[in-house]
């Protein structure tokens, strides 16, 4: 029972209670104490929102597969190729799907002892943002976006861009090494 104010007793009709998930038919719900048999709970509103194919899949890998398929154009092909190169550069990479909310289906993240980079798609660009990009050496100058930040750096890939696989692989491995050295 939650006390609503100083001097209020447990039998006071204005004292609120909170029941945890599983007790009372759903997630934690608040109700007003009432005489036995007249307990009412707040209604839980469920909205029927159309889900994209990326939201229907379950595992992060399935979500990324669905996102690539859903794009169905050069962005999907580019994201798929970058994903394959990341996995080749670091076979122990972990695929994650983070920051999902009603207004955003989420973002793919590749990690190895900490996050390496995110993969996002926009109308005219596929963007990989490296979490610790400012700390990475980039002699091939792959980073071409978010250069003013003190921590992150990004690479914007456009439709007709060539991908320097050797330089990209080196950058991924450097990000993994940085994460490994930071986690010790």
mmCIF file of C-alpha atoms in Angstrom:
data_model
loop_
_atom_site.group_PDB
_atom_site.id
_atom_site.type_symbol
_atom_site.label_atom_id
_atom_site.label_comp_id
_atom_site.label_asym_id
_atom_site.label_seq_id
_atom_site.Cartn_x
_atom_site.Cartn_y
_atom_site.Cartn_z
ATOM 1 C CA UNK A 1 0.000 0.000 0.000
ATOM 2 C CA UNK A 2 1.315 3.456 -0.876
ATOM 3 C CA UNK A 3 0.709 6.200 1.643
ATOM 4 C CA UNK A 4 -0.913 9.198 0.007
ATOM 5 C CA UNK A 5 -0.172 11.654 2.787
ATOM 6 C CA UNK A 6 0.878 12.005 6.406
ATOM 7 C CA UNK A 7 -1.683 10.713 8.882
ATOM 8 C CA UNK A 8 -3.699 8.753 6.329
ATOM 9 C CA UNK A 9 -4.591 5.247 7.381
ATOM 10 C CA UNK A 10 -4.879 2.039 5.414
ATOM 11 C CA UNK A 11 -8.677 2.204 5.510
ATOM 12 C CA UNK A 12 -8.805 5.705 4.039
ATOM 13 C CA UNK A 13 -10.672 5.614 0.685
ATOM 14 C CA UNK A 14 -8.141 7.897 -1.045
ATOM 15 C CA UNK A 15 -5.022 5.816 -0.464
ATOM 16 C CA UNK A 16 -3.693 4.340 -3.740
ATOM 17 C CA UNK A 17 -2.312 0.864 -4.180
ATOM 18 C CA UNK A 18 -0.094 -0.492 -6.926
ATOM 19 C CA UNK A 19 -0.235 -4.136 -7.895
ATOM 20 C CA UNK A 20 2.803 -5.630 -9.667
ATOM 21 C CA UNK A 21 2.589 -7.456 -12.969
ATOM 22 C CA UNK A 22 0.777 -10.740 -12.696
ATOM 23 C CA UNK A 23 -1.506 -9.713 -9.861
ATOM 24 C CA UNK A 24 -4.793 -8.428 -11.107
ATOM 25 C CA UNK A 25 -4.703 -9.176 -14.805
ATOM 26 C CA UNK A 26 -1.829 -7.307 -16.396
ATOM 27 C CA UNK A 27 1.001 -4.879 -15.920
ATOM 28 C CA UNK A 28 1.345 -2.774 -12.793
ATOM 29 C CA UNK A 29 -1.918 -0.917 -12.385
ATOM 30 C CA UNK A 30 -2.965 1.758 -9.953
ATOM 31 C CA UNK A 31 -6.308 1.731 -8.258
ATOM 32 C CA UNK A 32 -8.121 3.558 -5.505
ATOM 33 C CA UNK A 33 -8.876 1.604 -2.339
ATOM 34 C CA UNK A 34 -12.600 0.930 -2.043
ATOM 35 C CA UNK A 35 -14.742 -1.321 0.073
ATOM 36 C CA UNK A 36 -14.287 -5.047 -0.608
ATOM 37 C CA UNK A 37 -15.858 -6.206 -3.851
ATOM 38 C CA UNK A 38 -15.794 -2.809 -5.563
ATOM 39 C CA UNK A 39 -12.101 -2.619 -6.545
ATOM 40 C CA UNK A 40 -11.702 -1.008 -9.991
ATOM 41 C CA UNK A 41 -8.454 -0.745 -11.923
ATOM 42 C CA UNK A 42 -7.340 1.785 -14.505
ATOM 43 C CA UNK A 43 -8.030 0.705 -18.051
ATOM 44 C CA UNK A 44 -5.050 -0.167 -20.153
ATOM 45 C CA UNK A 45 -5.395 1.273 -23.637
ATOM 46 C CA UNK A 46 -4.017 -0.839 -26.446
ATOM 47 C CA UNK A 47 -3.708 0.742 -29.856
ATOM 48 C CA UNK A 48 -3.712 -1.378 -32.956
ATOM 49 C CA UNK A 49 -0.776 0.051 -34.876
ATOM 50 C CA UNK A 50 0.329 -1.388 -38.190
ATOM 51 C CA UNK A 51 3.673 -3.077 -37.701
ATOM 52 C CA UNK A 52 6.370 -3.156 -40.343
ATOM 53 C CA UNK A 53 7.956 -6.484 -41.230
ATOM 54 C CA UNK A 54 11.017 -5.371 -39.229
ATOM 55 C CA UNK A 55 8.888 -5.072 -36.076
ATOM 56 C CA UNK A 56 7.221 -8.486 -36.490
ATOM 57 C CA UNK A 57 10.494 -10.476 -36.458
ATOM 58 C CA UNK A 58 11.995 -11.374 -33.116
ATOM 59 C CA UNK A 59 15.790 -11.728 -32.964
ATOM 60 C CA UNK A 60 18.094 -8.836 -33.890
ATOM 61 C CA UNK A 61 19.383 -10.810 -36.881
ATOM 62 C CA UNK A 62 15.827 -11.407 -38.056
ATOM 63 C CA UNK A 63 15.021 -7.714 -37.591
ATOM 64 C CA UNK A 64 18.041 -6.721 -39.685
ATOM 65 C CA UNK A 65 17.092 -9.274 -42.371
ATOM 66 C CA UNK A 66 13.556 -7.876 -42.417
ATOM 67 C CA UNK A 67 14.844 -4.294 -42.655
ATOM 68 C CA UNK A 68 17.079 -5.169 -45.615
ATOM 69 C CA UNK A 69 14.209 -6.959 -47.362
ATOM 70 C CA UNK A 70 11.787 -4.123 -46.583
ATOM 71 C CA UNK A 71 14.110 -1.549 -48.180
ATOM 72 C CA UNK A 72 14.282 -3.557 -51.394
ATOM 73 C CA UNK A 73 16.559 -1.088 -53.176
ATOM 74 C CA UNK A 74 20.202 -0.010 -53.260
ATOM 75 C CA UNK A 75 20.046 0.870 -49.543
ATOM 76 C CA UNK A 76 19.122 -2.706 -48.630
ATOM 77 C CA UNK A 77 21.905 -4.075 -50.840
ATOM 78 C CA UNK A 78 24.421 -1.631 -49.337
ATOM 79 C CA UNK A 79 23.352 -2.387 -45.768
ATOM 80 C CA UNK A 80 23.541 -6.114 -46.500
ATOM 81 C CA UNK A 81 27.038 -5.769 -47.954
ATOM 82 C CA UNK A 82 28.255 -3.647 -45.022
ATOM 83 C CA UNK A 83 26.776 -6.149 -42.577
ATOM 84 C CA UNK A 84 28.612 -9.007 -44.310
ATOM 85 C CA UNK A 85 31.876 -7.055 -44.205
ATOM 86 C CA UNK A 86 31.422 -6.312 -40.487
ATOM 87 C CA UNK A 87 30.809 -10.010 -39.776
ATOM 88 C CA UNK A 88 33.822 -10.987 -41.888
ATOM 89 C CA UNK A 89 36.068 -8.444 -40.130
ATOM 90 C CA UNK A 90 34.900 -9.676 -36.718
ATOM 91 C CA UNK A 91 33.309 -13.137 -36.672
ATOM 92 C CA UNK A 92 32.451 -12.641 -32.976
ATOM 93 C CA UNK A 93 30.405 -9.492 -33.607
ATOM 94 C CA UNK A 94 27.010 -9.395 -31.894
ATOM 95 C CA UNK A 95 24.021 -7.989 -33.745
ATOM 96 C CA UNK A 96 21.580 -6.022 -31.632
ATOM 97 C CA UNK A 97 18.392 -4.048 -32.250
ATOM 98 C CA UNK A 98 18.049 -1.030 -29.957
ATOM 99 C CA UNK A 99 15.978 2.055 -29.256
ATOM 100 C CA UNK A 100 12.669 0.662 -30.489
ATOM 101 C CA UNK A 101 9.669 2.869 -29.704
ATOM 102 C CA UNK A 102 6.260 3.595 -31.265
ATOM 103 C CA UNK A 103 7.637 6.377 -33.458
ATOM 104 C CA UNK A 104 10.753 4.424 -34.533
ATOM 105 C CA UNK A 105 11.118 0.707 -35.325
ATOM 106 C CA UNK A 106 14.654 0.748 -33.879
ATOM 107 C CA UNK A 107 18.265 0.767 -35.014
ATOM 108 C CA UNK A 108 20.646 -2.063 -35.794
ATOM 109 C CA UNK A 109 23.806 -2.070 -33.695
ATOM 110 C CA UNK A 110 26.925 -4.191 -34.034
ATOM 111 C CA UNK A 111 28.878 -4.824 -30.837
ATOM 112 C CA UNK A 112 31.937 -6.612 -29.536
ATOM 113 C CA UNK A 113 32.684 -5.958 -25.858
ATOM 114 C CA UNK A 114 30.785 -2.726 -26.334
ATOM 115 C CA UNK A 115 29.050 -1.085 -29.259
ATOM 116 C CA UNK A 116 30.985 -0.677 -32.508
ATOM 117 C CA UNK A 117 28.535 1.101 -34.804
ATOM 118 C CA UNK A 118 24.905 1.619 -35.725
ATOM 119 C CA UNK A 119 23.408 1.194 -39.164
ATOM 120 C CA UNK A 120 20.683 3.574 -40.284
ATOM 121 C CA UNK A 121 19.042 4.136 -43.636
ATOM 122 C CA UNK A 122 17.686 7.378 -44.980
ATOM 123 C CA UNK A 123 16.261 8.345 -48.369
ATOM 124 C CA UNK A 124 19.609 9.090 -49.975
ATOM 125 C CA UNK A 125 22.154 7.541 -47.626
ATOM 126 C CA UNK A 126 23.083 4.493 -45.567
ATOM 127 C CA UNK A 127 24.823 5.779 -42.450
ATOM 128 C CA UNK A 128 27.138 3.843 -40.156
ATOM 129 C CA UNK A 129 27.871 5.760 -36.965
ATOM 130 C CA UNK A 130 30.860 4.588 -34.935
ATOM 131 C CA UNK A 131 30.404 5.093 -31.210
ATOM 132 C CA UNK A 132 34.101 5.814 -30.566
ATOM 133 C CA UNK A 133 34.935 7.009 -34.072
ATOM 134 C CA UNK A 134 36.823 10.108 -32.925
ATOM 135 C CA UNK A 135 39.311 7.824 -31.153
ATOM 136 C CA UNK A 136 39.978 5.697 -34.233
ATOM 137 C CA UNK A 137 42.724 6.265 -36.772
ATOM 138 C CA UNK A 138 41.228 6.725 -40.230
ATOM 139 C CA UNK A 139 44.136 7.047 -42.689
ATOM 140 C CA UNK A 140 41.840 6.189 -45.629
ATOM 141 C CA UNK A 141 39.449 8.974 -44.602
ATOM 142 C CA UNK A 142 36.345 6.812 -44.601
ATOM 143 C CA UNK A 143 34.639 9.044 -42.061
ATOM 144 C CA UNK A 144 32.753 11.711 -43.983
ATOM 145 C CA UNK A 145 29.989 12.709 -41.581
ATOM 146 C CA UNK A 146 29.665 13.901 -37.968
ATOM 147 C CA UNK A 147 33.274 15.019 -38.101
ATOM 148 C CA UNK A 148 32.761 17.859 -35.622
ATOM 149 C CA UNK A 149 31.771 15.555 -32.727
ATOM 150 C CA UNK A 150 34.179 14.775 -29.924
ATOM 151 C CA UNK A 151 33.219 11.084 -29.686
ATOM 152 C CA UNK A 152 31.323 9.735 -32.691
ATOM 153 C CA UNK A 153 32.137 9.664 -36.383
ATOM 154 C CA UNK A 154 30.023 8.407 -39.266
ATOM 155 C CA UNK A 155 30.315 7.166 -42.805
ATOM 156 C CA UNK A 156 27.584 8.115 -45.255
ATOM 157 C CA UNK A 157 27.270 5.696 -48.168
ATOM 158 C CA UNK A 158 25.444 7.022 -51.238
ATOM 159 C CA UNK A 159 23.924 4.980 -54.052
ATOM 160 C CA UNK A 160 26.905 4.925 -56.409
ATOM 161 C CA UNK A 161 29.697 4.944 -53.799
ATOM 162 C CA UNK A 162 32.459 2.362 -54.021
ATOM 163 C CA UNK A 163 33.270 0.722 -50.692
ATOM 164 C CA UNK A 164 36.956 0.301 -49.876
ATOM 165 C CA UNK A 165 36.609 -3.127 -48.267
ATOM 166 C CA UNK A 166 40.195 -3.287 -46.994
ATOM 167 C CA UNK A 167 40.007 0.137 -45.312
ATOM 168 C CA UNK A 168 36.534 -0.625 -43.914
ATOM 169 C CA UNK A 169 37.703 -3.959 -42.479
ATOM 170 C CA UNK A 170 40.684 -2.217 -40.880
ATOM 171 C CA UNK A 171 38.366 0.375 -39.322
ATOM 172 C CA UNK A 172 36.025 -2.301 -37.899
ATOM 173 C CA UNK A 173 38.956 -4.218 -36.409
ATOM 174 C CA UNK A 174 40.338 -1.012 -34.887
ATOM 175 C CA UNK A 175 36.939 -0.316 -33.268
ATOM 176 C CA UNK A 176 36.884 -3.861 -31.846
ATOM 177 C CA UNK A 177 40.435 -3.478 -30.511
ATOM 178 C CA UNK A 178 39.502 -0.185 -28.870
ATOM 179 C CA UNK A 179 36.501 -1.819 -27.178
ATOM 180 C CA UNK A 180 38.619 -4.749 -26.003
ATOM 181 C CA UNK A 181 41.284 -2.461 -24.546
ATOM 182 C CA UNK A 182 38.642 -0.297 -22.848
ATOM 183 C CA UNK A 183 36.920 -3.239 -21.183
ATOM 184 C CA UNK A 184 40.029 -4.572 -19.439
#
